[in-house]
DNA sequence: CGAGGGATTGACCGTAGTCAATGTGGGTGG
DNA sequence: CCACCCACATTGACTACGGTCAATCCCTCG
């Protein structure tokens, strides 16, 4: 299911912070890279959380399933994002590669060891957990109280903020993934996107339904009520 | 809006952990108690987060509002629960007393100071944030993918687990609060409770619709699909 | 005893879900 | 190289779950 790419000692940006400008040696730990084919599972819910992951290339979805197959995607992880960070012993989500993906991985144990002596690393762990919490809290509001159009608008705005090419979105995920992230069906997502297109708010690039140009962000934002 | 009750030096259980069995002096910090009348706001979203709170008596709801008044309650805080703990500088929820409530409060600044030198306190902060995150993640699944009956069943089970008197629930919150927690309307909550009553799963104690006896937890649990 | 908040229940409505048909592009194998 | 297949997306028709609106009941409190 995965291929081992390389083993190296390298930085794992985001946890250890920026390299020390005062000349201290940057922290280096044993880092592996692994590649996963589109659709491959990176780890499963309830599995022991021995590693922390960072997306090097590709994209990842984290989700929970109900016993009858209903799925809720809790987050998408794009290049640079760290995921699979658990404080308890087991993963609370299943993580899958949305497209062919390479991740860097780091033994949780070594991270904990560093955190014990380095208050800065410990604070970074807390701040990453907090930002996950903030995202989940905002997403509860979306899932509990927003209409389908508002959800899709909020999704596009979120993706726009996270994308490097401003105004142009190259979505790695299919409509079903978006739907399971927004608590909708894929048909409803499709209809909302068509509606936003008809309203002149977005265009599709060529015939690729996953490449989107945001033509009117202000109008788009007006469908994403802020709290 | 609130009345000052007392000022004292006392423990704030849950952050500093159990008192040290090895005879070390228990950590003591300046602690105030405040009381809030039913419905009173304890702090508002976007306000600076200068304090951390613990429910001494009563119950609290934390919520976000959309600009048109739609409300999503993110959590209920019962006796002993800590809330209002932010890592950033401002609150991400509004907190209100559901019934007459007394809270203990602690200056965030002093907590941070203790956390800097005491790794145990720092770890407790992380573990509390993590348990908030876990709750939010589970709630996303509920809000995104569960039916109204499943949501109400899950709510009752959650309250049952948190209540001391097993099998008997004395809910402090009204139907609207429950609805805004579950992403439903109060009518839908009421209908679901009536349905569960008709199914022989619960009874109301006397004429008080907020006191509930769980008669058949297994059947109740069967409506709350686990993931 | 009256007012008012909270809960239940019924009738109806509307948003999003379901089911199904059709379109389209990319990848594969003959 | 091209034909076929399959995954993905769109769109339409219909359904249904939960929302809306309204009437009624009941308890608490002043």
Short mmCIF file of C-alpha atoms (C1' of nucleotides) in Angstrom, two decimals:
data_model
loop_
_atom_site.label_atom_id
_atom_site.label_comp_id
_atom_site.label_asym_id
_atom_site.label_seq_id
_atom_site.Cartn_x
_atom_site.Cartn_y
_atom_site.Cartn_z
CA UNK A 1 0.00 0.00 0.00
CA UNK A 2 2.92 2.39 0.47
CA UNK A 3 6.45 2.70 -0.76
CA UNK A 4 9.38 3.77 1.31
CA UNK A 5 11.05 6.72 -0.31
CA UNK A 6 13.87 7.88 1.86
CA UNK A 7 15.24 8.06 5.36
CA UNK A 8 16.97 11.19 6.50
CA UNK A 9 17.60 13.53 9.36
CA UNK A 10 15.78 16.72 8.60
CA UNK A 11 13.60 19.37 10.08
CA UNK A 12 9.90 18.86 10.59
CA UNK A 13 8.70 22.42 10.19
CA UNK A 14 5.84 23.58 12.33
CA UNK A 15 6.56 21.67 15.49
CA UNK A 16 10.06 22.79 16.30
CA UNK A 17 9.50 26.33 15.09
CA UNK A 18 11.76 28.45 12.92
CA UNK A 19 15.43 27.71 13.03
CA UNK A 20 17.11 29.62 15.79
CA UNK A 21 18.39 32.98 14.54
CA UNK A 22 20.86 33.18 17.42
CA UNK A 23 22.96 30.47 15.88
CA UNK A 24 21.77 27.51 17.89
CA UNK A 25 21.83 24.25 15.96
CA UNK A 26 18.41 23.51 14.46
CA UNK A 27 16.71 20.52 16.01
CA UNK A 28 17.03 17.45 13.84
CA UNK A 29 15.28 14.16 14.31
CA UNK A 30 14.98 10.94 12.46
CA UNK A 31 12.52 11.53 9.65
CA UNK A 32 11.07 9.14 7.13
CA UNK A 33 9.17 9.86 3.98
CA UNK A 34 6.46 7.55 2.75
CA UNK A 35 4.28 7.66 -0.32
CA UNK A 36 0.68 6.58 -0.57
CA UNK A 37 -1.35 5.97 -3.68
CA UNK A 38 -4.65 7.77 -4.18
CA UNK A 39 -7.21 6.28 -1.81
CA UNK A 40 -4.69 4.46 0.38
CA UNK A 41 -5.19 4.50 4.13
CA UNK A 42 -2.41 6.18 6.08
CA UNK A 43 -3.74 5.17 9.47
CA UNK A 44 -7.05 3.97 10.84
CA UNK A 45 -9.22 5.16 13.68
CA UNK A 46 -8.42 3.37 16.94
CA UNK A 47 -4.98 2.36 15.72
CA UNK A 48 -2.08 3.20 18.03
CA UNK A 49 -0.75 6.67 17.28
CA UNK A 50 2.95 6.02 16.98
CA UNK A 51 3.69 8.67 14.40
CA UNK A 52 2.95 12.26 13.57
CA UNK A 53 2.60 13.15 9.90
CA UNK A 54 3.20 16.10 7.65
CA UNK A 55 2.02 16.35 4.06
CA UNK A 56 5.02 16.80 1.76
CA UNK A 57 3.07 16.52 -1.47
CA UNK A 58 -0.54 15.59 -2.15
CA UNK A 59 -3.59 15.87 0.10
CA UNK A 60 -5.17 13.87 2.92
CA UNK A 61 -8.65 13.51 4.41
CA UNK A 62 -9.33 12.65 8.04
CA UNK A 63 -12.72 11.14 8.79
CA UNK A 64 -14.92 9.20 11.14
CA UNK A 65 -17.44 6.57 10.07
CA UNK A 66 -20.74 5.48 11.57
CA UNK A 67 -21.35 1.76 11.58
CA UNK A 68 -23.68 2.04 8.58
CA UNK A 69 -21.11 3.86 6.48
CA UNK A 70 -22.10 7.47 6.94
CA UNK A 71 -18.89 9.47 6.88
CA UNK A 72 -17.88 12.78 8.39
CA UNK A 73 -14.63 14.28 7.20
CA UNK A 74 -13.18 16.39 9.99
CA UNK A 75 -10.40 18.04 8.05
CA UNK A 76 -8.46 18.16 4.82
CA UNK A 77 -4.70 18.27 5.13
CA UNK A 78 -2.82 20.07 2.38
CA UNK A 79 0.89 20.47 1.71
CA UNK A 80 2.68 21.52 4.88
CA UNK A 81 -0.15 20.53 7.22
CA UNK A 82 0.61 18.34 10.20
CA UNK A 83 -1.91 15.65 11.07
CA UNK A 84 -2.28 12.54 13.18
CA UNK A 85 -1.03 14.35 16.25
CA UNK A 86 -2.69 12.66 19.20
CA UNK A 87 -2.17 13.21 22.88
CA UNK A 88 -3.81 9.95 23.81
CA UNK A 89 -2.48 6.66 22.56
CA UNK A 90 -4.74 6.05 19.58
CA UNK A 91 -5.90 7.89 16.47
CA UNK A 92 -9.34 9.42 16.57
CA UNK A 93 -9.68 9.59 12.79
CA UNK A 94 -8.92 7.50 9.77
CA UNK A 95 -6.56 9.27 7.37
CA UNK A 96 -6.49 8.54 3.65
CA UNK A 97 -4.55 9.93 0.72
CA UNK A 98 -6.96 11.88 -1.51
CA UNK A 99 -4.48 11.81 -4.38
CA UNK A 100 -1.00 10.32 -4.59
CA UNK A 101 0.66 11.69 -1.51
CA UNK A 102 4.02 11.77 0.20
CA UNK A 103 4.20 12.37 3.93
CA UNK A 104 7.04 12.99 6.31
CA UNK A 105 6.68 11.10 9.51
CA UNK A 106 8.06 11.45 12.93
CA UNK A 107 7.99 9.07 15.86
CA UNK A 108 5.62 10.40 18.45
CA UNK A 109 7.90 9.16 21.18
CA UNK A 110 10.80 11.30 20.03
CA UNK A 111 8.55 14.30 19.82
CA UNK A 112 7.42 13.73 23.39
CA UNK A 113 10.98 13.44 24.55
CA UNK A 114 11.90 16.74 22.95
CA UNK A 115 8.77 18.39 24.34
CA UNK A 116 9.71 17.38 27.85
CA UNK A 117 12.93 19.32 27.85
CA UNK A 118 12.06 22.04 25.39
CA UNK A 119 9.26 24.33 26.55
CA UNK A 120 9.07 25.89 23.10
CA UNK A 121 8.24 22.59 21.48
CA UNK A 122 5.71 21.88 24.20
CA UNK A 123 4.07 25.23 23.51
CA UNK A 124 3.98 24.47 19.81
CA UNK A 125 2.19 21.21 20.53
CA UNK A 126 -0.39 23.09 22.56
CA UNK A 127 -0.81 25.76 19.93
CA UNK A 128 -1.29 23.18 17.19
CA UNK A 129 -3.88 21.37 19.24
CA UNK A 130 -5.59 24.69 19.91
CA UNK A 131 -5.73 25.57 16.25
CA UNK A 132 -7.28 22.17 15.51
CA UNK A 133 -9.80 22.92 18.24
CA UNK A 134 -10.60 26.33 16.80
CA UNK A 135 -11.21 24.77 13.41
CA UNK A 136 -13.48 22.11 14.88
CA UNK A 137 -15.45 24.73 16.81
CA UNK A 138 -16.02 26.80 13.70
CA UNK A 139 -16.97 23.69 11.80
CA UNK A 140 -19.58 22.77 14.42
CA UNK A 141 -21.29 26.09 13.72
CA UNK A 142 -21.24 25.35 10.00
CA UNK A 143 -22.57 21.82 10.41
CA UNK A 144 -25.20 22.72 12.96
CA UNK A 145 -26.55 25.97 11.62
CA UNK A 146 -25.59 26.89 8.06
CA UNK A 147 -27.54 26.28 4.86
CA UNK A 148 -26.08 24.29 1.99
CA UNK A 149 -25.14 27.40 0.02
CA UNK A 150 -23.48 28.93 3.07
CA UNK A 151 -21.53 25.74 3.69
CA UNK A 152 -20.21 25.53 0.15
CA UNK A 153 -19.33 29.23 0.16
CA UNK A 154 -17.51 28.80 3.46
CA UNK A 155 -15.66 25.81 2.05
CA UNK A 156 -14.47 27.75 -1.00
CA UNK A 157 -13.35 30.65 1.18
CA UNK A 158 -11.47 28.29 3.48
CA UNK A 159 -9.74 26.63 0.54
CA UNK A 160 -8.95 30.01 -0.96
CA UNK A 161 -7.29 31.14 2.26
CA UNK A 162 -5.22 28.03 2.36
CA UNK A 163 -4.23 28.06 -1.26
CA UNK A 164 -1.12 29.81 -2.49
CA UNK A 165 -2.48 30.92 -5.85
CA UNK A 166 -4.96 33.53 -4.71
CA UNK A 167 -8.31 33.36 -6.45
CA UNK A 168 -7.56 30.09 -8.20
CA UNK A 169 -8.49 26.85 -6.52
CA UNK A 170 -7.19 23.47 -7.60
CA UNK A 171 -9.25 21.19 -5.43
CA UNK A 172 -7.71 17.76 -4.90
CA UNK A 173 -10.92 16.24 -3.54
CA UNK A 174 -14.05 15.00 -5.30
CA UNK A 175 -17.60 16.22 -4.68
CA UNK A 176 -18.31 13.37 -2.32
CA UNK A 177 -15.38 14.37 -0.11
CA UNK A 178 -16.59 17.96 -0.04
CA UNK A 179 -20.09 16.73 0.80
CA UNK A 180 -18.84 14.56 3.65
CA UNK A 181 -16.85 17.48 4.97
CA UNK A 182 -19.86 19.81 4.85
CA UNK A 183 -22.50 17.35 6.06
CA UNK A 184 -24.29 17.34 2.70
CA UNK A 185 -24.72 15.01 -0.26
CA UNK A 186 -22.60 15.27 -3.37
CA UNK A 187 -25.66 16.32 -5.40
CA UNK A 188 -26.32 19.23 -3.07
CA UNK A 189 -22.71 20.34 -3.32
CA UNK A 190 -22.88 20.13 -7.09
CA UNK A 191 -26.08 22.17 -7.18
CA UNK A 192 -24.61 24.82 -4.89
CA UNK A 193 -21.53 25.15 -7.09
CA UNK A 194 -23.72 25.43 -10.20
CA UNK A 195 -25.75 28.07 -8.44
CA UNK A 196 -22.63 30.06 -7.53
CA UNK A 197 -21.52 29.73 -11.15
CA UNK A 198 -24.88 30.99 -12.41
CA UNK A 199 -24.60 33.91 -10.01
CA UNK A 200 -21.29 34.88 -11.63
CA UNK A 201 -19.35 34.22 -8.46
CA UNK A 202 -17.08 31.52 -9.80
CA UNK A 203 -15.93 29.90 -13.02
CA UNK A 204 -14.53 26.51 -13.81
CA UNK A 205 -11.23 26.43 -15.65
CA UNK A 206 -11.70 24.60 -18.92
CA UNK A 207 -13.65 21.42 -18.40
CA UNK A 208 -12.02 20.56 -15.12
CA UNK A 209 -14.64 20.79 -12.42
CA UNK A 210 -11.99 20.81 -9.73
CA UNK A 211 -10.24 23.94 -10.89
CA UNK A 212 -12.17 27.00 -9.90
CA UNK A 213 -11.64 30.72 -10.34
CA UNK A 214 -13.23 32.91 -7.73
CA UNK A 215 -14.60 35.87 -9.67
CA UNK A 216 -16.32 37.77 -6.90
CA UNK A 217 -15.00 37.08 -3.45
CA UNK A 218 -17.06 39.80 -1.82
CA UNK A 219 -20.27 38.27 -3.10
CA UNK A 220 -19.01 34.84 -2.12
CA UNK A 221 -18.23 36.11 1.36
CA UNK A 222 -21.76 37.48 1.66
CA UNK A 223 -23.01 33.89 1.54
CA UNK A 224 -20.66 32.91 4.33
CA UNK A 225 -22.12 34.65 7.34
CA UNK A 226 -19.50 35.35 9.91
CA UNK A 227 -20.37 34.99 13.52
CA UNK B 1 -24.94 41.24 36.42
CA UNK B 2 -22.86 39.30 38.92
CA UNK B 3 -22.23 39.38 42.62
CA UNK B 4 -18.91 38.91 44.26
CA UNK B 5 -19.13 36.09 46.76
CA UNK B 6 -15.72 35.56 48.23
CA UNK B 7 -12.03 35.84 47.69
CA UNK B 8 -9.77 33.09 48.85
CA UNK B 9 -6.68 31.08 48.18
CA UNK B 10 -7.75 27.62 47.21
CA UNK B 11 -7.15 24.84 44.78
CA UNK B 12 -8.61 24.85 41.30
CA UNK B 13 -9.10 21.13 40.77
CA UNK B 14 -8.42 19.78 37.35
CA UNK B 15 -5.60 22.03 36.27
CA UNK B 16 -3.08 21.49 38.99
CA UNK B 17 -3.90 17.83 39.42
CA UNK B 18 -4.39 15.93 42.66
CA UNK B 19 -2.58 17.26 45.69
CA UNK B 20 0.91 15.89 45.92
CA UNK B 21 0.98 12.65 47.96
CA UNK B 22 4.69 13.07 48.62
CA UNK B 23 3.97 15.90 51.02
CA UNK B 24 4.80 18.82 48.76
CA UNK B 25 2.67 21.87 49.45
CA UNK B 26 -0.36 21.90 47.18
CA UNK B 27 -0.31 24.69 44.66
CA UNK B 28 -2.47 27.57 45.75
CA UNK B 29 -3.42 30.58 43.72
CA UNK B 30 -5.63 33.55 44.14
CA UNK B 31 -9.17 32.37 43.50
CA UNK B 32 -12.40 34.31 43.30
CA UNK B 33 -15.93 33.06 43.25
CA UNK B 34 -18.61 34.87 41.35
CA UNK B 35 -22.30 34.23 40.97
CA UNK B 36 -24.40 34.78 37.90
CA UNK B 37 -28.16 34.87 37.61
CA UNK B 38 -29.94 32.59 35.17
CA UNK B 39 -29.32 33.89 31.67
CA UNK B 40 -26.48 36.20 32.61
CA UNK B 41 -23.45 36.41 30.32
CA UNK B 42 -20.19 35.30 31.90
CA UNK B 43 -18.04 36.38 28.99
CA UNK B 44 -18.62 37.22 25.37
CA UNK B 45 -17.03 35.98 22.18
CA UNK B 46 -14.09 38.15 21.12
CA UNK B 47 -13.63 39.50 24.63
CA UNK B 48 -10.13 39.27 26.05
CA UNK B 49 -9.65 35.97 27.84
CA UNK B 50 -8.22 37.10 31.14
CA UNK B 51 -9.73 34.36 33.28
CA UNK B 52 -10.31 30.65 33.33
CA UNK B 53 -13.52 29.41 34.91
CA UNK B 54 -14.78 26.39 36.77
CA UNK B 55 -18.42 25.70 37.54
CA UNK B 56 -18.88 25.49 41.33
CA UNK B 57 -22.67 25.21 41.21
CA UNK B 58 -25.12 25.58 38.34
CA UNK B 59 -24.61 25.09 34.62
CA UNK B 60 -23.22 27.08 31.70
CA UNK B 61 -23.64 27.08 27.91
CA UNK B 62 -20.94 28.12 25.45
CA UNK B 63 -22.14 29.22 22.05
CA UNK B 64 -21.42 31.01 18.81
CA UNK B 65 -23.93 33.17 16.98
CA UNK B 66 -24.37 33.92 13.29
CA UNK B 67 -25.16 37.52 12.45
CA UNK B 68 -28.83 36.70 11.93
CA UNK B 69 -29.18 35.09 15.34
CA UNK B 70 -28.76 31.40 14.56
CA UNK B 71 -26.99 29.87 17.52
CA UNK B 72 -24.73 26.86 17.91
CA UNK B 73 -24.01 25.72 21.44
CA UNK B 74 -20.61 24.06 21.47
CA UNK B 75 -20.73 22.65 24.97
CA UNK B 76 -22.56 22.54 28.25
CA UNK B 77 -20.46 22.97 31.37
CA UNK B 78 -21.69 21.24 34.50
CA UNK B 79 -20.42 21.27 38.07
CA UNK B 80 -16.67 20.75 38.13
CA UNK B 81 -16.15 21.54 34.44
CA UNK B 82 -13.51 24.05 33.44
CA UNK B 83 -14.34 26.44 30.63
CA UNK B 84 -13.11 29.62 29.02
CA UNK B 85 -9.60 28.26 28.73
CA UNK B 86 -8.07 29.93 25.71
CA UNK B 87 -4.58 29.77 24.39
CA UNK B 88 -5.02 32.83 22.24
CA UNK B 89 -5.91 36.18 23.73
CA UNK B 90 -9.66 36.20 23.21
CA UNK B 91 -12.66 33.99 23.89
CA UNK B 92 -14.00 32.00 20.99
CA UNK B 93 -17.43 31.47 22.56
CA UNK B 94 -19.96 33.40 24.55
CA UNK B 95 -20.67 31.78 27.92
CA UNK B 96 -23.95 32.21 29.78
CA UNK B 97 -25.35 30.86 33.00
CA UNK B 98 -28.17 28.43 32.18
CA UNK B 99 -29.47 28.60 35.74
CA UNK B 100 -28.19 30.52 38.74
CA UNK B 101 -24.52 29.65 38.75
CA UNK B 102 -21.41 30.17 40.82
CA UNK B 103 -18.02 29.93 39.19
CA UNK B 104 -14.51 29.90 40.52
CA UNK B 105 -12.18 31.98 38.48
CA UNK B 106 -8.50 32.12 38.01
CA UNK B 107 -6.34 34.71 36.31
CA UNK B 108 -5.05 33.27 33.09
CA UNK B 109 -1.79 35.07 33.60
CA UNK B 110 -1.07 33.24 36.85
CA UNK B 111 -1.92 29.93 35.24
CA UNK B 112 0.54 30.64 32.45
CA UNK B 113 3.22 31.53 34.95
CA UNK B 114 2.74 28.27 36.80
CA UNK B 115 2.68 26.30 33.54
CA UNK B 116 6.01 27.73 32.52
CA UNK B 117 7.84 26.27 35.46
CA UNK B 118 5.66 23.25 36.16
CA UNK B 119 5.64 20.69 33.35
CA UNK B 120 2.78 18.85 35.03
CA UNK B 121 0.52 21.86 34.84
CA UNK B 122 1.55 22.42 31.24
CA UNK B 123 0.64 18.82 30.46
CA UNK B 124 -2.72 19.26 32.13
CA UNK B 125 -3.42 22.28 29.96
CA UNK B 126 -2.64 20.23 26.89
CA UNK B 127 -4.76 17.32 28.03
CA UNK B 128 -7.73 19.57 28.75
CA UNK B 129 -7.44 21.18 25.34
CA UNK B 130 -7.23 17.71 23.82
CA UNK B 131 -10.34 16.52 25.57
CA UNK B 132 -12.19 19.61 24.32
CA UNK B 133 -10.93 18.75 20.86
CA UNK B 134 -12.08 15.15 21.14
CA UNK B 135 -15.54 16.33 22.16
CA UNK B 136 -15.71 18.77 19.26
CA UNK B 137 -14.64 16.06 16.80
CA UNK B 138 -17.32 13.69 18.01
CA UNK B 139 -19.85 16.48 17.88
CA UNK B 140 -18.97 17.24 14.26
CA UNK B 141 -19.95 13.67 13.39
CA UNK B 142 -23.24 14.11 15.21
CA UNK B 143 -24.01 17.46 13.57
CA UNK B 144 -22.95 16.40 10.11
CA UNK B 145 -24.32 12.90 9.87
CA UNK B 146 -26.82 11.84 12.54
CA UNK B 147 -30.62 11.93 12.37
CA UNK B 148 -32.67 13.87 14.88
CA UNK B 149 -33.48 10.76 16.91
CA UNK B 150 -29.84 9.72 16.98
CA UNK B 151 -28.79 13.18 18.10
CA UNK B 152 -31.24 13.29 20.97
CA UNK B 153 -30.32 9.75 22.02
CA UNK B 154 -26.62 10.69 21.94
CA UNK B 155 -27.37 13.77 24.01
CA UNK B 156 -29.17 11.77 26.68
CA UNK B 157 -26.35 9.25 26.82
CA UNK B 158 -23.79 12.02 27.11
CA UNK B 159 -25.72 13.64 29.94
CA UNK B 160 -26.17 10.28 31.62
CA UNK B 161 -22.43 9.67 31.55
CA UNK B 162 -21.76 13.05 33.06
CA UNK B 163 -24.43 12.85 35.72
CA UNK B 164 -23.76 11.44 39.15
CA UNK B 165 -27.16 9.90 39.69
CA UNK B 166 -27.01 7.07 37.21
CA UNK B 167 -30.14 6.62 35.16
CA UNK B 168 -31.76 9.82 36.41
CA UNK B 169 -31.19 13.03 34.51
CA UNK B 170 -31.97 16.46 35.91
CA UNK B 171 -31.37 18.61 32.88
CA UNK B 172 -30.65 22.23 33.69
CA UNK B 173 -31.23 23.42 30.13
CA UNK B 174 -34.43 24.06 28.18
CA UNK B 175 -35.44 22.44 24.91
CA UNK B 176 -34.13 25.35 22.89
CA UNK B 177 -30.68 24.92 24.41
CA UNK B 178 -30.71 21.24 23.61
CA UNK B 179 -31.83 22.05 20.08
CA UNK B 180 -29.07 24.58 19.57
CA UNK B 181 -26.56 22.08 20.87
CA UNK B 182 -27.80 19.37 18.51
CA UNK B 183 -28.36 21.52 15.42
CA UNK B 184 -32.15 21.02 15.54
CA UNK B 185 -35.22 23.03 16.47
CA UNK B 186 -36.83 22.81 19.87
CA UNK B 187 -39.92 21.20 18.32
CA UNK B 188 -37.85 18.42 16.80
CA UNK B 189 -36.16 17.80 20.14
CA UNK B 190 -39.53 17.66 21.85
CA UNK B 191 -40.88 15.21 19.28
CA UNK B 192 -37.84 12.99 19.61
CA UNK B 193 -38.20 12.90 23.40
CA UNK B 194 -41.91 12.07 23.06
CA UNK B 195 -40.99 9.33 20.63
CA UNK B 196 -38.44 7.86 23.04
CA UNK B 197 -41.07 8.05 25.76
CA UNK B 198 -43.63 6.25 23.57
CA UNK B 199 -41.01 3.59 22.86
CA UNK B 200 -40.69 2.95 26.60
CA UNK B 201 -37.09 4.13 26.65
CA UNK B 202 -37.53 7.01 29.06
CA UNK B 203 -39.97 8.49 31.53
CA UNK B 204 -40.45 11.98 32.85
CA UNK B 205 -40.45 12.32 36.61
CA UNK B 206 -43.76 13.81 37.67
CA UNK B 207 -44.69 16.73 35.48
CA UNK B 208 -41.19 18.09 35.21
CA UNK B 209 -40.08 17.70 31.62
CA UNK B 210 -36.47 18.27 32.59
CA UNK B 211 -36.23 15.31 34.92
CA UNK B 212 -35.86 12.12 33.01
CA UNK B 213 -35.49 8.48 33.98
CA UNK B 214 -33.69 6.29 31.48
CA UNK B 215 -35.63 3.05 31.49
CA UNK B 216 -33.81 1.14 28.78
CA UNK B 217 -30.29 2.29 28.15
CA UNK B 218 -29.50 -0.54 25.78
CA UNK B 219 -32.35 0.43 23.51
CA UNK B 220 -31.37 4.06 23.86
CA UNK B 221 -27.82 3.20 22.90
CA UNK B 222 -29.08 1.39 19.82
CA UNK B 223 -30.26 4.76 18.50
CA UNK B 224 -26.85 6.28 19.09
CA UNK B 225 -24.71 4.59 16.49
CA UNK B 226 -21.12 4.49 17.54
CA UNK B 227 -18.46 5.01 14.99
"C1'" DC C 1 -55.30 34.72 40.15
"C1'" DG C 2 -53.25 36.29 36.07
"C1'" DA C 3 -49.12 36.64 33.25
"C1'" DG C 4 -45.51 34.54 30.98
"C1'" DG C 5 -42.11 31.14 29.91
"C1'" DG C 6 -41.58 26.54 28.49
"C1'" DA C 7 -43.21 22.22 26.43
"C1'" DT C 8 -46.12 19.54 23.47
"C1'" DT C 9 -48.63 18.62 19.44
"C1'" DG C 10 -50.71 19.25 14.90
"C1'" DA C 11 -50.81 20.96 10.10
"C1'" DC C 12 -48.26 22.42 6.53
"C1'" DC C 13 -43.98 23.73 4.05
"C1'" DG C 14 -39.35 23.80 2.18
"C1'" DT C 15 -34.60 22.44 1.96
"C1'" DA C 16 -31.85 18.99 1.14
"C1'" DG C 17 -31.82 13.87 0.27
"C1'" DT C 18 -32.84 10.02 -2.93
"C1'" DC C 19 -33.07 7.90 -7.19
"C1'" DA C 20 -32.15 7.93 -11.83
"C1'" DA C 21 -30.64 9.48 -16.42
"C1'" DT C 22 -27.11 11.69 -18.92
"C1'" DG C 23 -22.74 13.75 -19.90
"C1'" DT C 24 -17.63 13.82 -19.89
"C1'" DG C 25 -12.79 13.02 -19.44
"C1'" DG C 26 -8.98 9.95 -18.40
"C1'" DG C 27 -6.99 5.58 -18.47
"C1'" DT C 28 -6.54 0.89 -20.28
"C1'" DG C 29 -6.28 -2.81 -23.26
"C1'" DG C 30 -7.21 -4.91 -27.70
"C1'" DC D 1 -4.70 4.39 -32.13
"C1'" DC D 2 -9.08 4.07 -30.82
"C1'" DA D 3 -12.88 2.00 -28.39
"C1'" DC D 4 -14.52 1.05 -24.20
"C1'" DC D 5 -14.95 1.48 -19.41
"C1'" DC D 6 -15.19 3.67 -15.19
"C1'" DA D 7 -15.08 7.29 -12.01
"C1'" DC D 8 -16.86 11.64 -11.41
"C1'" DA D 9 -20.06 15.42 -12.14
"C1'" DT D 10 -24.40 17.47 -13.44
"C1'" DT D 11 -29.24 17.74 -13.67
"C1'" DG D 12 -34.11 16.53 -13.14
"C1'" DA D 13 -38.08 14.47 -10.73
"C1'" DC D 14 -39.75 13.18 -6.65
"C1'" DT D 15 -39.56 12.31 -1.52
"C1'" DA D 16 -39.02 12.98 3.23
"C1'" DC D 17 -37.04 14.74 7.29
"C1'" DG D 18 -36.95 18.33 9.92
"C1'" DG D 19 -38.40 23.36 10.06
"C1'" DT D 20 -42.16 26.79 10.53
"C1'" DC D 21 -46.26 28.46 12.30
"C1'" DA D 22 -49.83 28.11 15.42
"C1'" DA D 23 -52.87 26.31 19.11
"C1'" DT D 24 -53.01 24.48 23.59
"C1'" DC D 25 -51.52 23.09 28.04
"C1'" DC D 26 -49.17 23.54 32.30
"C1'" DC D 27 -46.31 25.15 35.82
"C1'" DT D 28 -44.09 28.87 38.27
"C1'" DC D 29 -43.93 33.12 40.10
"C1'" DG D 30 -45.34 37.62 41.29
#
